[in-house]
PDB file of C-alpha atoms in Angstrom:
ATOM      1  CA  ALA A   1      10.787 -69.941  46.728  1.00 74.00           C
ATOM      2  CA  GLN A   2      10.912 -66.351  45.627  1.00 79.00           C
ATOM      3  CA  SER A   3       7.886 -64.271  44.757  1.00 87.00           C
ATOM      4  CA  VAL A   4       7.128 -60.772  43.591  1.00 92.00           C
ATOM      5  CA  THR A   5       4.127 -58.602  44.355  1.00 94.00           C
ATOM      6  CA  GLN A   6       3.154 -55.606  42.301  1.00 96.00           C
ATOM      7  CA  PRO A   7       0.129 -54.300  44.190  1.00 95.00           C
ATOM      8  CA  ASP A   8      -1.052 -51.864  41.534  1.00 95.00           C
ATOM      9  CA  ILE A   9      -2.632 -53.310  38.406  1.00 93.00           C
ATOM     10  CA  HIS A  10      -3.040 -49.884  36.798  1.00 95.00           C
ATOM     11  CA  ILE A  11      -1.427 -46.530  37.457  1.00 96.00           C
ATOM     12  CA  THR A  12      -2.615 -43.367  35.731  1.00 97.00           C
ATOM     13  CA  VAL A  13      -0.500 -40.241  35.704  1.00 97.00           C
ATOM     14  CA  SER A  14      -0.450 -37.009  33.780  1.00 97.00           C
ATOM     15  CA  GLU A  15       2.394 -36.310  31.434  1.00 97.00           C
ATOM     16  CA  GLY A  16       5.132 -34.469  33.309  1.00 97.00           C
ATOM     17  CA  ALA A  17       4.085 -35.817  36.688  1.00 97.00           C
ATOM     18  CA  SER A  18       6.278 -38.009  38.817  1.00 97.00           C
ATOM     19  CA  LEU A  19       5.828 -41.757  38.939  1.00 97.00           C
ATOM     20  CA  GLU A  20       6.391 -44.496  41.458  1.00 98.00           C
ATOM     21  CA  LEU A  21       5.596 -48.141  40.751  1.00 98.00           C
ATOM     22  CA  ARG A  22       5.631 -50.442  43.727  1.00 98.00           C
ATOM     23  CA  CYS A  23       7.319 -53.807  43.980  1.00 97.00           C
ATOM     24  CA  ASN A  24       7.697 -56.075  46.978  1.00 96.00           C
ATOM     25  CA  TYR A  25       9.563 -59.318  46.936  1.00 93.00           C
ATOM     26  CA  SER A  26       9.945 -62.386  49.045  1.00 90.00           C
ATOM     27  CA  TYR A  27      13.254 -64.182  49.074  1.00 83.00           C
ATOM     28  CA  GLY A  28      15.395 -65.676  51.782  1.00 74.00           C
ATOM     29  CA  ALA A  29      18.699 -64.177  50.740  1.00 77.00           C
ATOM     30  CA  THR A  30      19.854 -61.030  48.986  1.00 75.00           C
ATOM     31  CA  PRO A  31      17.956 -61.067  45.741  1.00 83.00           C
ATOM     32  CA  TYR A  32      18.767 -60.001  42.257  1.00 88.00           C
ATOM     33  CA  LEU A  33      16.091 -57.461  41.342  1.00 91.00           C
ATOM     34  CA  PHE A  34      14.983 -56.157  37.970  1.00 92.00           C
ATOM     35  CA  TRP A  35      12.510 -53.876  36.305  1.00 95.00           C
ATOM     36  CA  TYR A  36      11.404 -54.559  32.749  1.00 93.00           C
ATOM     37  CA  VAL A  37       9.120 -52.654  30.405  1.00 94.00           C
ATOM     38  CA  GLN A  38       6.905 -54.241  27.774  1.00 91.00           C
ATOM     39  CA  SER A  39       5.165 -52.419  24.970  1.00 87.00           C
ATOM     40  CA  PRO A  40       2.038 -54.063  23.481  1.00 81.00           C
ATOM     41  CA  GLY A  41       2.841 -57.213  21.529  1.00 77.00           C
ATOM     42  CA  GLN A  42       6.519 -56.920  22.290  1.00 79.00           C
ATOM     43  CA  GLY A  43       9.130 -58.651  24.380  1.00 81.00           C
ATOM     44  CA  LEU A  44      10.660 -57.206  27.504  1.00 86.00           C
ATOM     45  CA  GLN A  45      13.306 -54.542  27.778  1.00 89.00           C
ATOM     46  CA  LEU A  46      15.467 -54.261  30.863  1.00 88.00           C
ATOM     47  CA  LEU A  47      15.196 -50.875  32.549  1.00 94.00           C
ATOM     48  CA  LEU A  48      17.544 -51.503  35.433  1.00 92.00           C
ATOM     49  CA  LYS A  49      18.814 -54.154  37.794  1.00 89.00           C
ATOM     50  CA  TYR A  50      20.185 -54.476  41.306  1.00 90.00           C
ATOM     51  CA  PHE A  51      22.692 -57.118  42.295  1.00 84.00           C
ATOM     52  CA  SER A  52      24.658 -55.489  45.093  1.00 84.00           C
ATOM     53  CA  GLY A  53      26.253 -52.213  46.129  1.00 87.00           C
ATOM     54  CA  ASP A  54      24.522 -48.873  45.962  1.00 91.00           C
ATOM     55  CA  THR A  55      20.859 -49.377  46.760  1.00 93.00           C
ATOM     56  CA  LEU A  56      19.773 -46.574  44.430  1.00 96.00           C
ATOM     57  CA  VAL A  57      20.026 -47.858  40.890  1.00 96.00           C
ATOM     58  CA  GLN A  58      19.912 -45.725  37.780  1.00 96.00           C
ATOM     59  CA  GLY A  59      18.452 -47.173  34.626  1.00 96.00           C
ATOM     60  CA  ILE A  60      17.612 -46.227  31.084  1.00 94.00           C
ATOM     61  CA  LYS A  61      14.994 -43.699  29.994  1.00 94.00           C
ATOM     62  CA  GLY A  62      15.388 -41.693  33.195  1.00 96.00           C
ATOM     63  CA  PHE A  63      14.160 -44.419  35.529  1.00 97.00           C
ATOM     64  CA  GLU A  64      15.620 -45.265  38.900  1.00 98.00           C
ATOM     65  CA  ALA A  65      14.801 -47.754  41.621  1.00 98.00           C
ATOM     66  CA  GLU A  66      15.724 -48.067  45.263  1.00 97.00           C
ATOM     67  CA  PHE A  67      16.347 -51.346  47.039  1.00 95.00           C
ATOM     68  CA  LYS A  68      15.096 -51.242  50.627  1.00 95.00           C
ATOM     69  CA  ARG A  69      15.940 -54.440  52.405  1.00 92.00           C
ATOM     70  CA  SER A  70      13.967 -53.543  55.543  1.00 92.00           C
ATOM     71  CA  GLN A  71      10.807 -53.159  53.467  1.00 94.00           C
ATOM     72  CA  SER A  72      11.575 -55.903  50.941  1.00 93.00           C
ATOM     73  CA  SER A  73      10.850 -53.363  48.266  1.00 96.00           C
ATOM     74  CA  PHE A  74      12.313 -52.261  44.966  1.00 97.00           C
ATOM     75  CA  ASN A  75      10.111 -49.400  43.785  1.00 98.00           C
ATOM     76  CA  LEU A  76      10.586 -47.847  40.376  1.00 98.00           C
ATOM     77  CA  ARG A  77      10.537 -44.061  40.046  1.00 98.00           C
ATOM     78  CA  LYS A  78      10.707 -41.423  37.377  1.00 98.00           C
ATOM     79  CA  PRO A  79      10.580 -37.687  38.135  1.00 97.00           C
ATOM     80  CA  SER A  80       8.730 -36.670  34.976  1.00 97.00           C
ATOM     81  CA  VAL A  81       6.716 -39.091  32.873  1.00 97.00           C
ATOM     82  CA  HIS A  82       6.508 -38.857  29.097  1.00 96.00           C
ATOM     83  CA  TRP A  83       3.599 -40.124  27.002  1.00 95.00           C
ATOM     84  CA  SER A  84       5.929 -42.729  25.490  1.00 94.00           C
ATOM     85  CA  ASP A  85       6.371 -44.304  28.923  1.00 96.00           C
ATOM     86  CA  ALA A  86       2.877 -45.794  28.698  1.00 96.00           C
ATOM     87  CA  ALA A  87       3.471 -49.541  28.808  1.00 96.00           C
ATOM     88  CA  GLU A  88       3.402 -52.570  31.066  1.00 94.00           C
ATOM     89  CA  TYR A  89       6.064 -52.694  33.759  1.00 96.00           C
ATOM     90  CA  PHE A  90       7.271 -55.880  35.364  1.00 94.00           C
ATOM     91  CA  CYS A  91       9.317 -56.279  38.485  1.00 95.00           C
ATOM     92  CA  ALA A  92      11.305 -59.478  38.749  1.00 92.00           C
ATOM     93  CA  VAL A  93      13.383 -61.224  41.364  1.00 90.00           C
ATOM     94  CA  GLY A  94      16.123 -63.615  40.468  1.00 83.00           C
ATOM     95  CA  ALA A  95      16.931 -66.544  42.690  1.00 70.00           C
ATOM     96  CA  SER A  96      20.487 -67.693  42.360  1.00 63.00           C
ATOM     97  CA  SER A  97      21.020 -71.110  40.849  1.00 60.00           C
ATOM     98  CA  GLY A  98      24.535 -72.416  40.546  1.00 57.00           C
ATOM     99  CA  GLY A  99      26.009 -68.960  40.160  1.00 56.00           C
ATOM    100  CA  SER A 100      23.307 -67.835  37.809  1.00 62.00           C
ATOM    101  CA  TYR A 101      19.680 -66.862  38.316  1.00 70.00           C
ATOM    102  CA  ILE A 102      16.172 -67.656  37.156  1.00 77.00           C
ATOM    103  CA  PRO A 103      13.837 -64.666  37.213  1.00 82.00           C
ATOM    104  CA  THR A 104      10.342 -64.720  38.630  1.00 86.00           C
ATOM    105  CA  PHE A 105       8.051 -61.951  37.455  1.00 91.00           C
ATOM    106  CA  GLY A 106       5.360 -59.974  39.167  1.00 92.00           C
ATOM    107  CA  ARG A 107       1.981 -59.665  37.483  1.00 92.00           C
ATOM    108  CA  GLY A 108       2.846 -56.279  36.041  1.00 94.00           C
ATOM    109  CA  THR A 109       1.578 -52.734  36.384  1.00 96.00           C
ATOM    110  CA  SER A 110      -0.010 -51.017  33.448  1.00 95.00           C
ATOM    111  CA  LEU A 111       1.019 -47.372  33.197  1.00 97.00           C
ATOM    112  CA  ILE A 112      -1.437 -45.007  31.552  1.00 97.00           C
ATOM    113  CA  VAL A 113      -0.260 -41.510  30.746  1.00 97.00           C
ATOM    114  CA  HIS A 114      -2.735 -38.686  30.233  1.00 94.00           C
ATOM    115  CA  PRO A 115      -1.726 -35.697  28.123  1.00 88.00           C
TER     116      PRO A 115
ATOM    117  CA  GLY B   1      23.633 -54.352  22.186  1.00 60.00           C
ATOM    118  CA  ALA B   2      22.801 -58.005  22.352  1.00 64.00           C
ATOM    119  CA  VAL B   3      19.767 -59.104  20.391  1.00 84.00           C
ATOM    120  CA  VAL B   4      17.493 -62.086  20.664  1.00 91.00           C
ATOM    121  CA  SER B   5      15.512 -62.849  17.549  1.00 92.00           C
ATOM    122  CA  GLN B   6      12.254 -64.728  17.943  1.00 94.00           C
ATOM    123  CA  HIS B   7      10.370 -66.008  14.924  1.00 95.00           C
ATOM    124  CA  PRO B   8       7.601 -65.990  13.888  1.00 95.00           C
ATOM    125  CA  SER B   9       6.088 -62.964  15.569  1.00 92.00           C
ATOM    126  CA  ARG B  10       2.591 -64.171  14.882  1.00 94.00           C
ATOM    127  CA  VAL B  11       1.154 -67.506  13.799  1.00 96.00           C
ATOM    128  CA  ILE B  12      -2.360 -68.753  13.227  1.00 96.00           C
ATOM    129  CA  CYS B  13      -2.886 -72.465  12.899  1.00 95.00           C
ATOM    130  CA  LYS B  14      -5.614 -75.050  12.859  1.00 96.00           C
ATOM    131  CA  SER B  15      -6.336 -77.206  15.854  1.00 96.00           C
ATOM    132  CA  GLY B  16      -4.296 -80.403  15.805  1.00 96.00           C
ATOM    133  CA  THR B  17      -1.316 -79.018  13.923  1.00 96.00           C
ATOM    134  CA  SER B  18       2.142 -78.393  15.355  1.00 97.00           C
ATOM    135  CA  VAL B  19       3.873 -75.054  15.497  1.00 97.00           C
ATOM    136  CA  LYS B  20       7.574 -74.357  15.896  1.00 97.00           C
ATOM    137  CA  ILE B  21       8.907 -71.142  17.403  1.00 97.00           C
ATOM    138  CA  GLU B  22      12.566 -70.238  17.070  1.00 96.00           C
ATOM    139  CA  CYS B  23      14.676 -68.189  19.427  1.00 95.00           C
ATOM    140  CA  ARG B  24      18.130 -67.082  18.337  1.00 94.00           C
ATOM    141  CA  SER B  25      20.814 -65.127  20.108  1.00 91.00           C
ATOM    142  CA  LEU B  26      22.339 -63.044  17.352  1.00 89.00           C
ATOM    143  CA  ASP B  27      25.604 -61.797  18.772  1.00 84.00           C
ATOM    144  CA  PHE B  28      26.300 -63.833  21.856  1.00 85.00           C
ATOM    145  CA  GLN B  29      26.329 -67.419  22.958  1.00 86.00           C
ATOM    146  CA  ALA B  30      23.381 -68.391  25.088  1.00 86.00           C
ATOM    147  CA  THR B  31      24.143 -71.283  27.368  1.00 82.00           C
ATOM    148  CA  THR B  32      20.675 -71.042  28.846  1.00 88.00           C
ATOM    149  CA  MET B  33      17.381 -70.037  27.308  1.00 92.00           C
ATOM    150  CA  PHE B  34      14.022 -69.633  28.979  1.00 93.00           C
ATOM    151  CA  TRP B  35      10.566 -70.019  27.521  1.00 95.00           C
ATOM    152  CA  TYR B  36       7.695 -68.049  28.987  1.00 94.00           C
ATOM    153  CA  ARG B  37       3.989 -67.944  28.339  1.00 95.00           C
ATOM    154  CA  GLN B  38       1.975 -64.816  28.854  1.00 89.00           C
ATOM    155  CA  PHE B  39      -1.809 -64.501  28.893  1.00 85.00           C
ATOM    156  CA  PRO B  40      -3.431 -61.125  28.205  1.00 80.00           C
ATOM    157  CA  LYS B  41      -2.847 -58.680  31.044  1.00 76.00           C
ATOM    158  CA  GLN B  42      -0.955 -61.337  32.966  1.00 81.00           C
ATOM    159  CA  SER B  43       2.606 -61.860  34.022  1.00 85.00           C
ATOM    160  CA  LEU B  44       5.135 -64.071  32.340  1.00 88.00           C
ATOM    161  CA  MET B  45       4.930 -67.651  33.475  1.00 91.00           C
ATOM    162  CA  LEU B  46       8.109 -69.646  33.136  1.00 91.00           C
ATOM    163  CA  MET B  47       7.466 -72.808  31.159  1.00 94.00           C
ATOM    164  CA  ALA B  48      10.909 -74.313  30.913  1.00 94.00           C
ATOM    165  CA  THR B  49      14.612 -73.720  31.086  1.00 91.00           C
ATOM    166  CA  SER B  50      16.787 -75.125  28.359  1.00 90.00           C
ATOM    167  CA  ASN B  51      20.521 -75.604  28.495  1.00 86.00           C
ATOM    168  CA  GLU B  52      22.531 -76.163  25.376  1.00 83.00           C
ATOM    169  CA  GLY B  53      23.054 -79.834  24.681  1.00 81.00           C
ATOM    170  CA  SER B  54      20.863 -81.155  27.446  1.00 84.00           C
ATOM    171  CA  LYS B  55      17.202 -81.802  28.115  1.00 87.00           C
ATOM    172  CA  ALA B  56      15.005 -78.915  29.113  1.00 91.00           C
ATOM    173  CA  THR B  57      13.791 -78.528  32.668  1.00 92.00           C
ATOM    174  CA  TYR B  58      10.046 -77.984  32.743  1.00 94.00           C
ATOM    175  CA  GLU B  59       8.107 -76.133  35.394  1.00 92.00           C
ATOM    176  CA  GLN B  60       5.427 -77.944  37.302  1.00 92.00           C
ATOM    177  CA  GLY B  61       2.248 -78.284  35.303  1.00 93.00           C
ATOM    178  CA  VAL B  62       3.865 -77.832  31.904  1.00 95.00           C
ATOM    179  CA  GLU B  63       3.453 -80.849  29.635  1.00 94.00           C
ATOM    180  CA  LYS B  64       6.845 -81.665  28.194  1.00 92.00           C
ATOM    181  CA  ASP B  65       5.349 -83.883  25.498  1.00 94.00           C
ATOM    182  CA  LYS B  66       3.183 -81.032  24.337  1.00 96.00           C
ATOM    183  CA  PHE B  67       5.787 -78.285  24.499  1.00 97.00           C
ATOM    184  CA  LEU B  68       8.920 -79.741  22.980  1.00 96.00           C
ATOM    185  CA  ILE B  69      12.052 -77.719  23.550  1.00 94.00           C
ATOM    186  CA  ASN B  70      15.298 -78.234  21.709  1.00 91.00           C
ATOM    187  CA  HIS B  71      18.474 -76.269  22.441  1.00 88.00           C
ATOM    188  CA  ALA B  72      20.793 -77.787  19.885  1.00 83.00           C
ATOM    189  CA  SER B  73      23.340 -75.000  19.703  1.00 88.00           C
ATOM    190  CA  LEU B  74      24.571 -72.054  21.723  1.00 88.00           C
ATOM    191  CA  THR B  75      22.555 -69.667  19.584  1.00 91.00           C
ATOM    192  CA  LEU B  76      19.299 -71.484  18.898  1.00 93.00           C
ATOM    193  CA  SER B  77      16.461 -72.892  20.943  1.00 94.00           C
ATOM    194  CA  THR B  78      13.126 -74.004  19.542  1.00 95.00           C
ATOM    195  CA  LEU B  79       9.739 -74.514  21.147  1.00 97.00           C
ATOM    196  CA  THR B  80       7.331 -76.797  19.309  1.00 97.00           C
ATOM    197  CA  VAL B  81       3.713 -76.777  20.366  1.00 97.00           C
ATOM    198  CA  THR B  82       2.487 -80.209  19.304  1.00 96.00           C
ATOM    199  CA  SER B  83      -1.113 -80.928  18.381  1.00 96.00           C
ATOM    200  CA  ALA B  84      -2.092 -77.401  19.229  1.00 96.00           C
ATOM    201  CA  HIS B  85      -5.528 -76.655  20.650  1.00 96.00           C
ATOM    202  CA  PRO B  86      -7.341 -73.360  21.180  1.00 95.00           C
ATOM    203  CA  GLU B  87      -6.338 -73.322  24.844  1.00 94.00           C
ATOM    204  CA  ASP B  88      -2.699 -73.162  23.731  1.00 95.00           C
ATOM    205  CA  SER B  89      -3.358 -69.760  22.203  1.00 95.00           C
ATOM    206  CA  SER B  90      -1.107 -67.350  24.014  1.00 94.00           C
ATOM    207  CA  PHE B  91       1.881 -65.047  23.760  1.00 93.00           C
ATOM    208  CA  TYR B  92       5.142 -66.980  24.020  1.00 95.00           C
ATOM    209  CA  ILE B  93       8.388 -65.205  24.865  1.00 93.00           C
ATOM    210  CA  CYS B  94      11.895 -66.567  24.926  1.00 94.00           C
ATOM    211  CA  SER B  95      14.873 -65.149  26.707  1.00 91.00           C
ATOM    212  CA  ALA B  96      18.531 -65.961  26.438  1.00 90.00           C
ATOM    213  CA  ARG B  97      21.285 -65.629  28.958  1.00 85.00           C
ATOM    214  CA  ASP B  98      24.835 -65.119  27.882  1.00 77.00           C
ATOM    215  CA  LYS B  99      27.886 -66.428  29.651  1.00 67.00           C
ATOM    216  CA  GLU B 100      28.037 -63.340  31.824  1.00 62.00           C
ATOM    217  CA  PHE B 101      25.243 -64.531  34.045  1.00 54.00           C
ATOM    218  CA  GLU B 102      23.695 -61.233  34.861  1.00 61.00           C
ATOM    219  CA  LYS B 103      22.776 -60.491  31.236  1.00 71.00           C
ATOM    220  CA  LEU B 104      19.380 -61.744  30.153  1.00 79.00           C
ATOM    221  CA  PHE B 105      17.806 -60.666  26.887  1.00 86.00           C
ATOM    222  CA  PHE B 106      14.277 -61.210  25.633  1.00 88.00           C
ATOM    223  CA  GLY B 107      12.849 -61.961  22.243  1.00 91.00           C
ATOM    224  CA  SER B 108       9.964 -59.905  20.907  1.00 89.00           C
ATOM    225  CA  GLY B 109       7.487 -62.712  21.444  1.00 91.00           C
ATOM    226  CA  THR B 110       5.224 -64.916  19.330  1.00 94.00           C
ATOM    227  CA  GLN B 111       1.461 -64.576  19.359  1.00 94.00           C
ATOM    228  CA  LEU B 112      -0.019 -68.016  18.743  1.00 96.00           C
ATOM    229  CA  SER B 113      -3.661 -68.294  17.776  1.00 96.00           C
ATOM    230  CA  VAL B 114      -5.124 -71.772  17.386  1.00 96.00           C
ATOM    231  CA  LEU B 115      -8.435 -71.943  15.562  1.00 95.00           C
TER     232      LEU B 115
END
């Protein structure tokens, strides 16, 4: 079965600083990987996804993530954080099921942005 | 872009009553919908997967008689929490997958509070 580990419960950065959120996964084959963002009391919005191809994936809102098979990682990065980026971030891995996938989520990392 | 509408966004009910939550895909056909439960500061836990026209598949530990799921059409799935108790209080999120399997969209969630 697949699993996702987000080792950091909270991350605090200053506005304008760079950001990296860690994600490690466990899955026997090439996974489908995702990053979602959740604002308080809201659903999830997809930031980016990796299925195959280029291991550096560009997403919305200036985010990117890099798939590193050797490290089983899919870390999320942003070069300059804005105060509006403060939210909960979830990494997810999708196990294929009959040509489709069912995502499993990590526990999330709460991003706090200081002015 | 594709939108998933989840209603109601918030509901407060008395213990012992039943509550129905609706999840609609507004501009695409969702052959599969997922229902998640999220506790404060926790990840999303998959409760069940529903496919249009067939019975839902429940995750281990989820009571199917308590959490009734109906996916009667390609655009609507409902979750009914029967005989709700305070321990059922939680944030419930649905997601819908369109026929292009890599696209998964989330509703904005329903905060259920059982008194």
